XYZ file of C-alpha atoms in Angstrom:
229
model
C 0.000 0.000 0.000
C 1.057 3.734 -0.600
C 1.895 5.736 2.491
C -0.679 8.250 1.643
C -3.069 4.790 1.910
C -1.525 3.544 5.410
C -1.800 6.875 6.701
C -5.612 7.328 5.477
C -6.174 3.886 6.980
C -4.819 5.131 10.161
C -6.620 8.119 10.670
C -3.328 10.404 10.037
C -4.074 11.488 6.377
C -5.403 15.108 5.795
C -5.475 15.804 1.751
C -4.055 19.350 1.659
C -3.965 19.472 -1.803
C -5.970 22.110 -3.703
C -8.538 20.719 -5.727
C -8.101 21.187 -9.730
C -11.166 23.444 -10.256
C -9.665 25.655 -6.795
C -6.093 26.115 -8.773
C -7.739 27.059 -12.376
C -10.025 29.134 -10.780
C -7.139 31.099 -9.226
C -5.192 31.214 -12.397
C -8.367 32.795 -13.915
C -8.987 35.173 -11.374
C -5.933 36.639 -10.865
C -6.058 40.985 -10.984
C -9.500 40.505 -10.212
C -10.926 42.563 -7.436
C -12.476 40.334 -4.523
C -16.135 42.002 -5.642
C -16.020 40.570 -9.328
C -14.111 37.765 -8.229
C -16.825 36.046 -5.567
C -19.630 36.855 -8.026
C -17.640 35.370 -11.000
C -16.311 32.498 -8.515
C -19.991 31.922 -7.568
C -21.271 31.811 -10.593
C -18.517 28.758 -11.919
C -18.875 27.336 -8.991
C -23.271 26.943 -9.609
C -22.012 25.930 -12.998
C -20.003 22.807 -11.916
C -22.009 21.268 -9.387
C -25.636 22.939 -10.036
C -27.840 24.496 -7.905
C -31.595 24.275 -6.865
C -32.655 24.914 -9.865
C -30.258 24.339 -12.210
C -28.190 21.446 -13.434
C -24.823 20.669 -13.581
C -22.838 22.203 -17.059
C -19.908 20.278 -18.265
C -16.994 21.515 -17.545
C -15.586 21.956 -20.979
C -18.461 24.172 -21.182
C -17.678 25.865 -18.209
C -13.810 26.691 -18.953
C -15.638 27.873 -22.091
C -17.516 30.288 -20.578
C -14.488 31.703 -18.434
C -12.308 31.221 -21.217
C -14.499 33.309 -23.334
C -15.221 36.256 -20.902
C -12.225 36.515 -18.655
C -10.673 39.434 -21.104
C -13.814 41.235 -20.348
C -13.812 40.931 -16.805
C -9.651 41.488 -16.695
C -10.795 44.682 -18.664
C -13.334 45.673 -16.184
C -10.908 45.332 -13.528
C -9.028 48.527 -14.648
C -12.085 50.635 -13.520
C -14.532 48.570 -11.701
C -14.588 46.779 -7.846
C -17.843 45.204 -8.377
C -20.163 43.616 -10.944
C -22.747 46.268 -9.839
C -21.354 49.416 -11.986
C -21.407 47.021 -15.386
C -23.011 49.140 -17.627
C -25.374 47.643 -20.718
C -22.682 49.862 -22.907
C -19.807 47.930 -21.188
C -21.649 44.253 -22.546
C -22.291 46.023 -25.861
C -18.960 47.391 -25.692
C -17.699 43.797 -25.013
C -19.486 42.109 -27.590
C -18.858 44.087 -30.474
C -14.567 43.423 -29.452
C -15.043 40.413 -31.523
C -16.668 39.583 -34.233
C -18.497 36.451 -36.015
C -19.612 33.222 -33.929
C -17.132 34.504 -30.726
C -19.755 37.589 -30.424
C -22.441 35.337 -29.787
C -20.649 33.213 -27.456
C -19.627 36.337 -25.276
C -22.940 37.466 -25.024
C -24.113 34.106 -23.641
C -21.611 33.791 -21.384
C -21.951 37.411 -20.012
C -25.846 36.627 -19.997
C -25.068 33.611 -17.358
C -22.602 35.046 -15.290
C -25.619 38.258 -14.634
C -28.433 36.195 -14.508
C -26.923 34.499 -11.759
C -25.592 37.250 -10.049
C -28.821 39.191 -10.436
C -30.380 35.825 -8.522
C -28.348 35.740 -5.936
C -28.325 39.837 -4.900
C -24.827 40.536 -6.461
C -26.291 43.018 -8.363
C -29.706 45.204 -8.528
C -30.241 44.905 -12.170
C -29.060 42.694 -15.814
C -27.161 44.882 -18.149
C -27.262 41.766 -20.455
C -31.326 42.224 -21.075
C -31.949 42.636 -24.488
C -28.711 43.192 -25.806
C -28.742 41.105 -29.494
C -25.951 39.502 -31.506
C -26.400 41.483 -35.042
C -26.718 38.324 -37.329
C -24.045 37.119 -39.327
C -23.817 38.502 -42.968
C -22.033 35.996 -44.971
C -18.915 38.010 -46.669
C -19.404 39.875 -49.980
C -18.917 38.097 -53.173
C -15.879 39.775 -55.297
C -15.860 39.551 -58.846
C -12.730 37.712 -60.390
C -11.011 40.253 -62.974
C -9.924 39.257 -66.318
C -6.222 38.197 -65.176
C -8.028 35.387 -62.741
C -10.472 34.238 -65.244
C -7.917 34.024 -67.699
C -5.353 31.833 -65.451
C -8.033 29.500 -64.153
C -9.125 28.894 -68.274
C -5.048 28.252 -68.780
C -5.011 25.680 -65.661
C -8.140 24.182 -67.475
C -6.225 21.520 -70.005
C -7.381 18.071 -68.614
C -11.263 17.081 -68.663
C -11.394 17.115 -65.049
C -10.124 20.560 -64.480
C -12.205 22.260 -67.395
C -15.369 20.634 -66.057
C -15.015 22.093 -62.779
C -14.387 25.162 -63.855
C -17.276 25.052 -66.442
C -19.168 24.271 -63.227
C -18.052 26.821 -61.194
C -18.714 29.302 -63.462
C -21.517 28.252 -64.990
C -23.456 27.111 -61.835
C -22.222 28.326 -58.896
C -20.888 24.691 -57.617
C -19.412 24.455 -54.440
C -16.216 21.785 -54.150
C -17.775 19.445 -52.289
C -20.910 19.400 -54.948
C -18.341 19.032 -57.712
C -16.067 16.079 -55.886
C -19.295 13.932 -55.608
C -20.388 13.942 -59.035
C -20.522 10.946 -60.993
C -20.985 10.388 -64.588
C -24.374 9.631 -64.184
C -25.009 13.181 -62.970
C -25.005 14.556 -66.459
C -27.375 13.695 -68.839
C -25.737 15.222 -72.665
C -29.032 13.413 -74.353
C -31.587 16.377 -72.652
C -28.702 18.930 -71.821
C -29.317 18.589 -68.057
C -26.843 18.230 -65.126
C -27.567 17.374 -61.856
C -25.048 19.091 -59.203
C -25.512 18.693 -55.561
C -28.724 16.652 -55.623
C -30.608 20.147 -58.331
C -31.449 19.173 -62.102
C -30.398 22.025 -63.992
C -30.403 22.440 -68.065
C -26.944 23.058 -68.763
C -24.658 24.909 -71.123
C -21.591 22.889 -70.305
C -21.960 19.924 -72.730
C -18.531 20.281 -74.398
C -16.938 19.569 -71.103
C -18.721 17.059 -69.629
C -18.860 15.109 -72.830
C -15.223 15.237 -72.363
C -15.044 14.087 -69.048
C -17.642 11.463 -69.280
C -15.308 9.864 -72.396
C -12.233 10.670 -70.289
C -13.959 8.417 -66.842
C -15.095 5.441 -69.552
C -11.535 5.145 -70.420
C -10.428 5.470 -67.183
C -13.166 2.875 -65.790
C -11.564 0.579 -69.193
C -8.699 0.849 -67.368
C -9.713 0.019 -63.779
C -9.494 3.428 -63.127
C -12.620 5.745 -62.591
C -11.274 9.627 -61.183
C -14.333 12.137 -60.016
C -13.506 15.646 -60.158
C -10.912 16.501 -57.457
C -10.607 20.535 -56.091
Protein backbone atom coordinates (compact mmCIF):
# COMPACT_ATOMS: atom_id res chain seq x y z
CA UNK A 1 0.00 0.00 0.00
CA UNK A 2 1.06 3.73 -0.60
CA UNK A 3 1.90 5.74 2.49
CA UNK A 4 -0.68 8.25 1.64
CA UNK A 5 -3.07 4.79 1.91
CA UNK A 6 -1.53 3.54 5.41
CA UNK A 7 -1.80 6.88 6.70
CA UNK A 8 -5.61 7.33 5.48
CA UNK A 9 -6.17 3.89 6.98
CA UNK A 10 -4.82 5.13 10.16
CA UNK A 11 -6.62 8.12 10.67
CA UNK A 12 -3.33 10.40 10.04
CA UNK A 13 -4.07 11.49 6.38
CA UNK A 14 -5.40 15.11 5.80
CA UNK A 15 -5.48 15.80 1.75
CA UNK A 16 -4.05 19.35 1.66
CA UNK A 17 -3.96 19.47 -1.80
CA UNK A 18 -5.97 22.11 -3.70
CA UNK A 19 -8.54 20.72 -5.73
CA UNK A 20 -8.10 21.19 -9.73
CA UNK A 21 -11.17 23.44 -10.26
CA UNK A 22 -9.67 25.66 -6.79
CA UNK A 23 -6.09 26.12 -8.77
CA UNK A 24 -7.74 27.06 -12.38
CA UNK A 25 -10.03 29.13 -10.78
CA UNK A 26 -7.14 31.10 -9.23
CA UNK A 27 -5.19 31.21 -12.40
CA UNK A 28 -8.37 32.80 -13.91
CA UNK A 29 -8.99 35.17 -11.37
CA UNK A 30 -5.93 36.64 -10.87
CA UNK A 31 -6.06 40.98 -10.98
CA UNK A 32 -9.50 40.51 -10.21
CA UNK A 33 -10.93 42.56 -7.44
CA UNK A 34 -12.48 40.33 -4.52
CA UNK A 35 -16.14 42.00 -5.64
CA UNK A 36 -16.02 40.57 -9.33
CA UNK A 37 -14.11 37.76 -8.23
CA UNK A 38 -16.83 36.05 -5.57
CA UNK A 39 -19.63 36.86 -8.03
CA UNK A 40 -17.64 35.37 -11.00
CA UNK A 41 -16.31 32.50 -8.51
CA UNK A 42 -19.99 31.92 -7.57
CA UNK A 43 -21.27 31.81 -10.59
CA UNK A 44 -18.52 28.76 -11.92
CA UNK A 45 -18.88 27.34 -8.99
CA UNK A 46 -23.27 26.94 -9.61
CA UNK A 47 -22.01 25.93 -13.00
CA UNK A 48 -20.00 22.81 -11.92
CA UNK A 49 -22.01 21.27 -9.39
CA UNK A 50 -25.64 22.94 -10.04
CA UNK A 51 -27.84 24.50 -7.91
CA UNK A 52 -31.60 24.27 -6.86
CA UNK A 53 -32.66 24.91 -9.86
CA UNK A 54 -30.26 24.34 -12.21
CA UNK A 55 -28.19 21.45 -13.43
CA UNK A 56 -24.82 20.67 -13.58
CA UNK A 57 -22.84 22.20 -17.06
CA UNK A 58 -19.91 20.28 -18.27
CA UNK A 59 -16.99 21.52 -17.55
CA UNK A 60 -15.59 21.96 -20.98
CA UNK A 61 -18.46 24.17 -21.18
CA UNK A 62 -17.68 25.87 -18.21
CA UNK A 63 -13.81 26.69 -18.95
CA UNK A 64 -15.64 27.87 -22.09
CA UNK A 65 -17.52 30.29 -20.58
CA UNK A 66 -14.49 31.70 -18.43
CA UNK A 67 -12.31 31.22 -21.22
CA UNK A 68 -14.50 33.31 -23.33
CA UNK A 69 -15.22 36.26 -20.90
CA UNK A 70 -12.22 36.51 -18.66
CA UNK A 71 -10.67 39.43 -21.10
CA UNK A 72 -13.81 41.24 -20.35
CA UNK A 73 -13.81 40.93 -16.80
CA UNK A 74 -9.65 41.49 -16.69
CA UNK A 75 -10.80 44.68 -18.66
CA UNK A 76 -13.33 45.67 -16.18
CA UNK A 77 -10.91 45.33 -13.53
CA UNK A 78 -9.03 48.53 -14.65
CA UNK A 79 -12.09 50.63 -13.52
CA UNK A 80 -14.53 48.57 -11.70
CA UNK A 81 -14.59 46.78 -7.85
CA UNK A 82 -17.84 45.20 -8.38
CA UNK A 83 -20.16 43.62 -10.94
CA UNK A 84 -22.75 46.27 -9.84
CA UNK A 85 -21.35 49.42 -11.99
CA UNK A 86 -21.41 47.02 -15.39
CA UNK A 87 -23.01 49.14 -17.63
CA UNK A 88 -25.37 47.64 -20.72
CA UNK A 89 -22.68 49.86 -22.91
CA UNK A 90 -19.81 47.93 -21.19
CA UNK A 91 -21.65 44.25 -22.55
CA UNK A 92 -22.29 46.02 -25.86
CA UNK A 93 -18.96 47.39 -25.69
CA UNK A 94 -17.70 43.80 -25.01
CA UNK A 95 -19.49 42.11 -27.59
CA UNK A 96 -18.86 44.09 -30.47
CA UNK A 97 -14.57 43.42 -29.45
CA UNK A 98 -15.04 40.41 -31.52
CA UNK A 99 -16.67 39.58 -34.23
CA UNK A 100 -18.50 36.45 -36.02
CA UNK A 101 -19.61 33.22 -33.93
CA UNK A 102 -17.13 34.50 -30.73
CA UNK A 103 -19.76 37.59 -30.42
CA UNK A 104 -22.44 35.34 -29.79
CA UNK A 105 -20.65 33.21 -27.46
CA UNK A 106 -19.63 36.34 -25.28
CA UNK A 107 -22.94 37.47 -25.02
CA UNK A 108 -24.11 34.11 -23.64
CA UNK A 109 -21.61 33.79 -21.38
CA UNK A 110 -21.95 37.41 -20.01
CA UNK A 111 -25.85 36.63 -20.00
CA UNK A 112 -25.07 33.61 -17.36
CA UNK A 113 -22.60 35.05 -15.29
CA UNK A 114 -25.62 38.26 -14.63
CA UNK A 115 -28.43 36.19 -14.51
CA UNK A 116 -26.92 34.50 -11.76
CA UNK A 117 -25.59 37.25 -10.05
CA UNK A 118 -28.82 39.19 -10.44
CA UNK A 119 -30.38 35.82 -8.52
CA UNK A 120 -28.35 35.74 -5.94
CA UNK A 121 -28.33 39.84 -4.90
CA UNK A 122 -24.83 40.54 -6.46
CA UNK A 123 -26.29 43.02 -8.36
CA UNK A 124 -29.71 45.20 -8.53
CA UNK A 125 -30.24 44.91 -12.17
CA UNK A 126 -29.06 42.69 -15.81
CA UNK A 127 -27.16 44.88 -18.15
CA UNK A 128 -27.26 41.77 -20.45
CA UNK A 129 -31.33 42.22 -21.07
CA UNK A 130 -31.95 42.64 -24.49
CA UNK A 131 -28.71 43.19 -25.81
CA UNK A 132 -28.74 41.10 -29.49
CA UNK A 133 -25.95 39.50 -31.51
CA UNK A 134 -26.40 41.48 -35.04
CA UNK A 135 -26.72 38.32 -37.33
CA UNK A 136 -24.05 37.12 -39.33
CA UNK A 137 -23.82 38.50 -42.97
CA UNK A 138 -22.03 36.00 -44.97
CA UNK A 139 -18.91 38.01 -46.67
CA UNK A 140 -19.40 39.88 -49.98
CA UNK A 141 -18.92 38.10 -53.17
CA UNK A 142 -15.88 39.78 -55.30
CA UNK A 143 -15.86 39.55 -58.85
CA UNK A 144 -12.73 37.71 -60.39
CA UNK A 145 -11.01 40.25 -62.97
CA UNK A 146 -9.92 39.26 -66.32
CA UNK A 147 -6.22 38.20 -65.18
CA UNK A 148 -8.03 35.39 -62.74
CA UNK A 149 -10.47 34.24 -65.24
CA UNK A 150 -7.92 34.02 -67.70
CA UNK A 151 -5.35 31.83 -65.45
CA UNK A 152 -8.03 29.50 -64.15
CA UNK A 153 -9.13 28.89 -68.27
CA UNK A 154 -5.05 28.25 -68.78
CA UNK A 155 -5.01 25.68 -65.66
CA UNK A 156 -8.14 24.18 -67.47
CA UNK A 157 -6.23 21.52 -70.01
CA UNK A 158 -7.38 18.07 -68.61
CA UNK A 159 -11.26 17.08 -68.66
CA UNK A 160 -11.39 17.12 -65.05
CA UNK A 161 -10.12 20.56 -64.48
CA UNK A 162 -12.20 22.26 -67.39
CA UNK A 163 -15.37 20.63 -66.06
CA UNK A 164 -15.01 22.09 -62.78
CA UNK A 165 -14.39 25.16 -63.85
CA UNK A 166 -17.28 25.05 -66.44
CA UNK A 167 -19.17 24.27 -63.23
CA UNK A 168 -18.05 26.82 -61.19
CA UNK A 169 -18.71 29.30 -63.46
CA UNK A 170 -21.52 28.25 -64.99
CA UNK A 171 -23.46 27.11 -61.84
CA UNK A 172 -22.22 28.33 -58.90
CA UNK A 173 -20.89 24.69 -57.62
CA UNK A 174 -19.41 24.46 -54.44
CA UNK A 175 -16.22 21.78 -54.15
CA UNK A 176 -17.77 19.44 -52.29
CA UNK A 177 -20.91 19.40 -54.95
CA UNK A 178 -18.34 19.03 -57.71
CA UNK A 179 -16.07 16.08 -55.89
CA UNK A 180 -19.30 13.93 -55.61
CA UNK A 181 -20.39 13.94 -59.03
CA UNK A 182 -20.52 10.95 -60.99
CA UNK A 183 -20.99 10.39 -64.59
CA UNK A 184 -24.37 9.63 -64.18
CA UNK A 185 -25.01 13.18 -62.97
CA UNK A 186 -25.01 14.56 -66.46
CA UNK A 187 -27.37 13.70 -68.84
CA UNK A 188 -25.74 15.22 -72.66
CA UNK A 189 -29.03 13.41 -74.35
CA UNK A 190 -31.59 16.38 -72.65
CA UNK A 191 -28.70 18.93 -71.82
CA UNK A 192 -29.32 18.59 -68.06
CA UNK A 193 -26.84 18.23 -65.13
CA UNK A 194 -27.57 17.37 -61.86
CA UNK A 195 -25.05 19.09 -59.20
CA UNK A 196 -25.51 18.69 -55.56
CA UNK A 197 -28.72 16.65 -55.62
CA UNK A 198 -30.61 20.15 -58.33
CA UNK A 199 -31.45 19.17 -62.10
CA UNK A 200 -30.40 22.03 -63.99
CA UNK A 201 -30.40 22.44 -68.06
CA UNK A 202 -26.94 23.06 -68.76
CA UNK A 203 -24.66 24.91 -71.12
CA UNK A 204 -21.59 22.89 -70.31
CA UNK A 205 -21.96 19.92 -72.73
CA UNK A 206 -18.53 20.28 -74.40
CA UNK A 207 -16.94 19.57 -71.10
CA UNK A 208 -18.72 17.06 -69.63
CA UNK A 209 -18.86 15.11 -72.83
CA UNK A 210 -15.22 15.24 -72.36
CA UNK A 211 -15.04 14.09 -69.05
CA UNK A 212 -17.64 11.46 -69.28
CA UNK A 213 -15.31 9.86 -72.40
CA UNK A 214 -12.23 10.67 -70.29
CA UNK A 215 -13.96 8.42 -66.84
CA UNK A 216 -15.10 5.44 -69.55
CA UNK A 217 -11.54 5.14 -70.42
CA UNK A 218 -10.43 5.47 -67.18
CA UNK A 219 -13.17 2.87 -65.79
CA UNK A 220 -11.56 0.58 -69.19
CA UNK A 221 -8.70 0.85 -67.37
CA UNK A 222 -9.71 0.02 -63.78
CA UNK A 223 -9.49 3.43 -63.13
CA UNK A 224 -12.62 5.75 -62.59
CA UNK A 225 -11.27 9.63 -61.18
CA UNK A 226 -14.33 12.14 -60.02
CA UNK A 227 -13.51 15.65 -60.16
CA UNK A 228 -10.91 16.50 -57.46
CA UNK A 229 -10.61 20.53 -56.09
Amino acid sequence: MRTAEVLDHLGLFTDDRAPAVDRWLERKLDGIPPGIHRAVEAWIRTLLDGGPRSEPRSRHTTWSYLGEIQPVLLEWSNRYDHLREVTREDIIAARDAVTGKQRESRIVALRSLFRHAKKNGQIFRNPTIRIRVPRQTGSVLQALDQGDIDEAIAMATTPDIRLIVALAAVHAARPKMIRTMQPGDVDLGNLHITVGGTSARSTTSPAALSWTGSTTAAAAGRTQPTPTC
